[in-house]
GROMACS .gro file of C-alpha atoms in nm:
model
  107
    1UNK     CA    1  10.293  10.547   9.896
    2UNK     CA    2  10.183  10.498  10.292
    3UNK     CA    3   9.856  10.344  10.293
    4UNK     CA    4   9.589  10.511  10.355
    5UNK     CA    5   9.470  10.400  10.708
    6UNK     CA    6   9.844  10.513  10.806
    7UNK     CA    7   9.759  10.843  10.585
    8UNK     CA    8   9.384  10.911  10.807
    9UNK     CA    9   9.544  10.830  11.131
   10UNK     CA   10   9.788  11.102  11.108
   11UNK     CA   11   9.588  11.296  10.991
   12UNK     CA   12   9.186  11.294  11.001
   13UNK     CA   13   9.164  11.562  10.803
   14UNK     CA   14   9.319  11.421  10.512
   15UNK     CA   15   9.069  11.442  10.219
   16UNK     CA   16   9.122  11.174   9.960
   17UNK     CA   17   9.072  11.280   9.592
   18UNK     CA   18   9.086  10.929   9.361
   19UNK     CA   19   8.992  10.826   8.994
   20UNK     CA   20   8.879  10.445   8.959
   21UNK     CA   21   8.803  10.378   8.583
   22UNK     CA   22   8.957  10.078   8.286
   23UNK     CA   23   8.995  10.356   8.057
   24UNK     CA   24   8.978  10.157   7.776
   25UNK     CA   25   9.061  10.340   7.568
   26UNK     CA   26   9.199  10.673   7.768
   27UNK     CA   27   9.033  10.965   7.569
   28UNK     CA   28   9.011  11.367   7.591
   29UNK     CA   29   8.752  11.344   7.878
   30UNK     CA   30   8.931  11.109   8.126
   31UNK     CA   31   9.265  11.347   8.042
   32UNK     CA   32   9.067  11.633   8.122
   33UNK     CA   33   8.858  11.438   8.459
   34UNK     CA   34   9.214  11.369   8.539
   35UNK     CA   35   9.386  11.678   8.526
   36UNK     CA   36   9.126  11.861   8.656
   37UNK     CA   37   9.096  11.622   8.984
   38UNK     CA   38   9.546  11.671   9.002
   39UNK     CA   39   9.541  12.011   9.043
   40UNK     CA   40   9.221  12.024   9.284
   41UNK     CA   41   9.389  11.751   9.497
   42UNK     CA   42   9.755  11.930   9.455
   43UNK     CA   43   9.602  12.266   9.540
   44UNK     CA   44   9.468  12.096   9.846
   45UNK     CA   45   9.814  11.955   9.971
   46UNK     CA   46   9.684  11.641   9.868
   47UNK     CA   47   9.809  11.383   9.647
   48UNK     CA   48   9.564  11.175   9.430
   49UNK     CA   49   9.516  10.842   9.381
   50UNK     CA   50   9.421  10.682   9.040
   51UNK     CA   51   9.331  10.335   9.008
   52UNK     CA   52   9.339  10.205   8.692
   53UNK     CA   53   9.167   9.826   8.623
   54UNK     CA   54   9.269   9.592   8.377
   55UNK     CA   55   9.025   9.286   8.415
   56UNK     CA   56   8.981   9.011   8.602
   57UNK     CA   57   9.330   8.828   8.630
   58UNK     CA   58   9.483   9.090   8.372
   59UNK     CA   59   9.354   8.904   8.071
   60UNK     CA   60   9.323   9.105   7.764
   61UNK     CA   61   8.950   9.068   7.632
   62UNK     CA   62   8.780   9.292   7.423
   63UNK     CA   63   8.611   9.476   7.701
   64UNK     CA   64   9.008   9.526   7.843
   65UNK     CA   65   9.211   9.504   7.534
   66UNK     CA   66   9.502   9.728   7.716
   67UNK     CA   67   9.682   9.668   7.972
   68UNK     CA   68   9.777   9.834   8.315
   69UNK     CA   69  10.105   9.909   8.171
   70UNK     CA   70  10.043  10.063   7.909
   71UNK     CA   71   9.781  10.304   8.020
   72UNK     CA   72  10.008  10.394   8.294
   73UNK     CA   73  10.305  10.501   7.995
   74UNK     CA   74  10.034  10.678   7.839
   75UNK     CA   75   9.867  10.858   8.153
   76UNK     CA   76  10.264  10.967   8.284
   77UNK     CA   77  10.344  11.096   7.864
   78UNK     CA   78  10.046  11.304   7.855
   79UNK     CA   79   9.960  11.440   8.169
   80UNK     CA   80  10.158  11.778   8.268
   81UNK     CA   81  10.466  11.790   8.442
   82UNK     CA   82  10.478  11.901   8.747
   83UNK     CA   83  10.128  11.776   8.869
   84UNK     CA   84  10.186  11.542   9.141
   85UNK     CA   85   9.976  11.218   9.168
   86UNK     CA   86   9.995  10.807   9.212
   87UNK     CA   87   9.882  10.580   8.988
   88UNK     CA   88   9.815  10.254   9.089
   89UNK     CA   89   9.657   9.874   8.959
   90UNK     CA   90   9.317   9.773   9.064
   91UNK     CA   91   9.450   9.435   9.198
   92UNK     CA   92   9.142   9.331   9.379
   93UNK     CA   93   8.824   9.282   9.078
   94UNK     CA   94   8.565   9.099   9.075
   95UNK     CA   95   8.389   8.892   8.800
   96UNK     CA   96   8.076   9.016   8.722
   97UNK     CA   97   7.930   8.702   8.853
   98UNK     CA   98   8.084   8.757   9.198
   99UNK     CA   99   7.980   9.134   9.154
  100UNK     CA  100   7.625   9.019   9.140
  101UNK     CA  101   7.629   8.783   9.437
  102UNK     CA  102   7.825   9.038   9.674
  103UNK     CA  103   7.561   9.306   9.570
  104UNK     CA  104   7.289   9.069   9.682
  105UNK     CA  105   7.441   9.014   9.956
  106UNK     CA  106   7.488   9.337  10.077
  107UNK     CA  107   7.066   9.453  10.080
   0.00000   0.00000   0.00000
């Protein structure tokens, strides 16, 4: 996938339809969030992004017992065919320490 400044500058119009959540676990309402976002964005000539986090440094915990891989299997077996859409790691997380002292930071 072209990222997404390339994406705007060729066209400014482009509207950007994206899902950020752990889902941990995935259940009936992120399927349905998920599905209903696909066929929004595909209707639009758009393809969507979802982002999919894993925790800091991709350590299982028991806030993010699953990981990236596995939700992604899971997402691609039970979403329609034919829907089109990107899925993609959050690579970039913060600790919630670091959340805290960005967010200060920013007011």
């Amino acid at each position: 996938m072209e990222d997404l400044y390339g994406l705007f500058k060729k066209s400014p119009e482009l509207k950007v339809y994206y899902f950020i959540g752990r889902l941990n676990p995935p259940h009936p309402g992120h399927i349905e969030t998920l599905i209903q976002m696909i066929q929004y964005a595909n209707a639009d000539n758009s393809v969507p992004l979802i982002i999919l986090g894993s925790g800091p440094k991709r350590e299982r915990t028991m806030d993010n017992p699953i990981p990236f891989e596995t939700k992604e299997a899971f997402l691609r077996y039970i979403l329609p065919r034919g829907l089109k859409y990107e899925i993609r790691q959050m690579t970039t997380g913060l600790a919630r320490s670091e959340e805290r002292r960005v967010g200060k930071e920013c007011l």
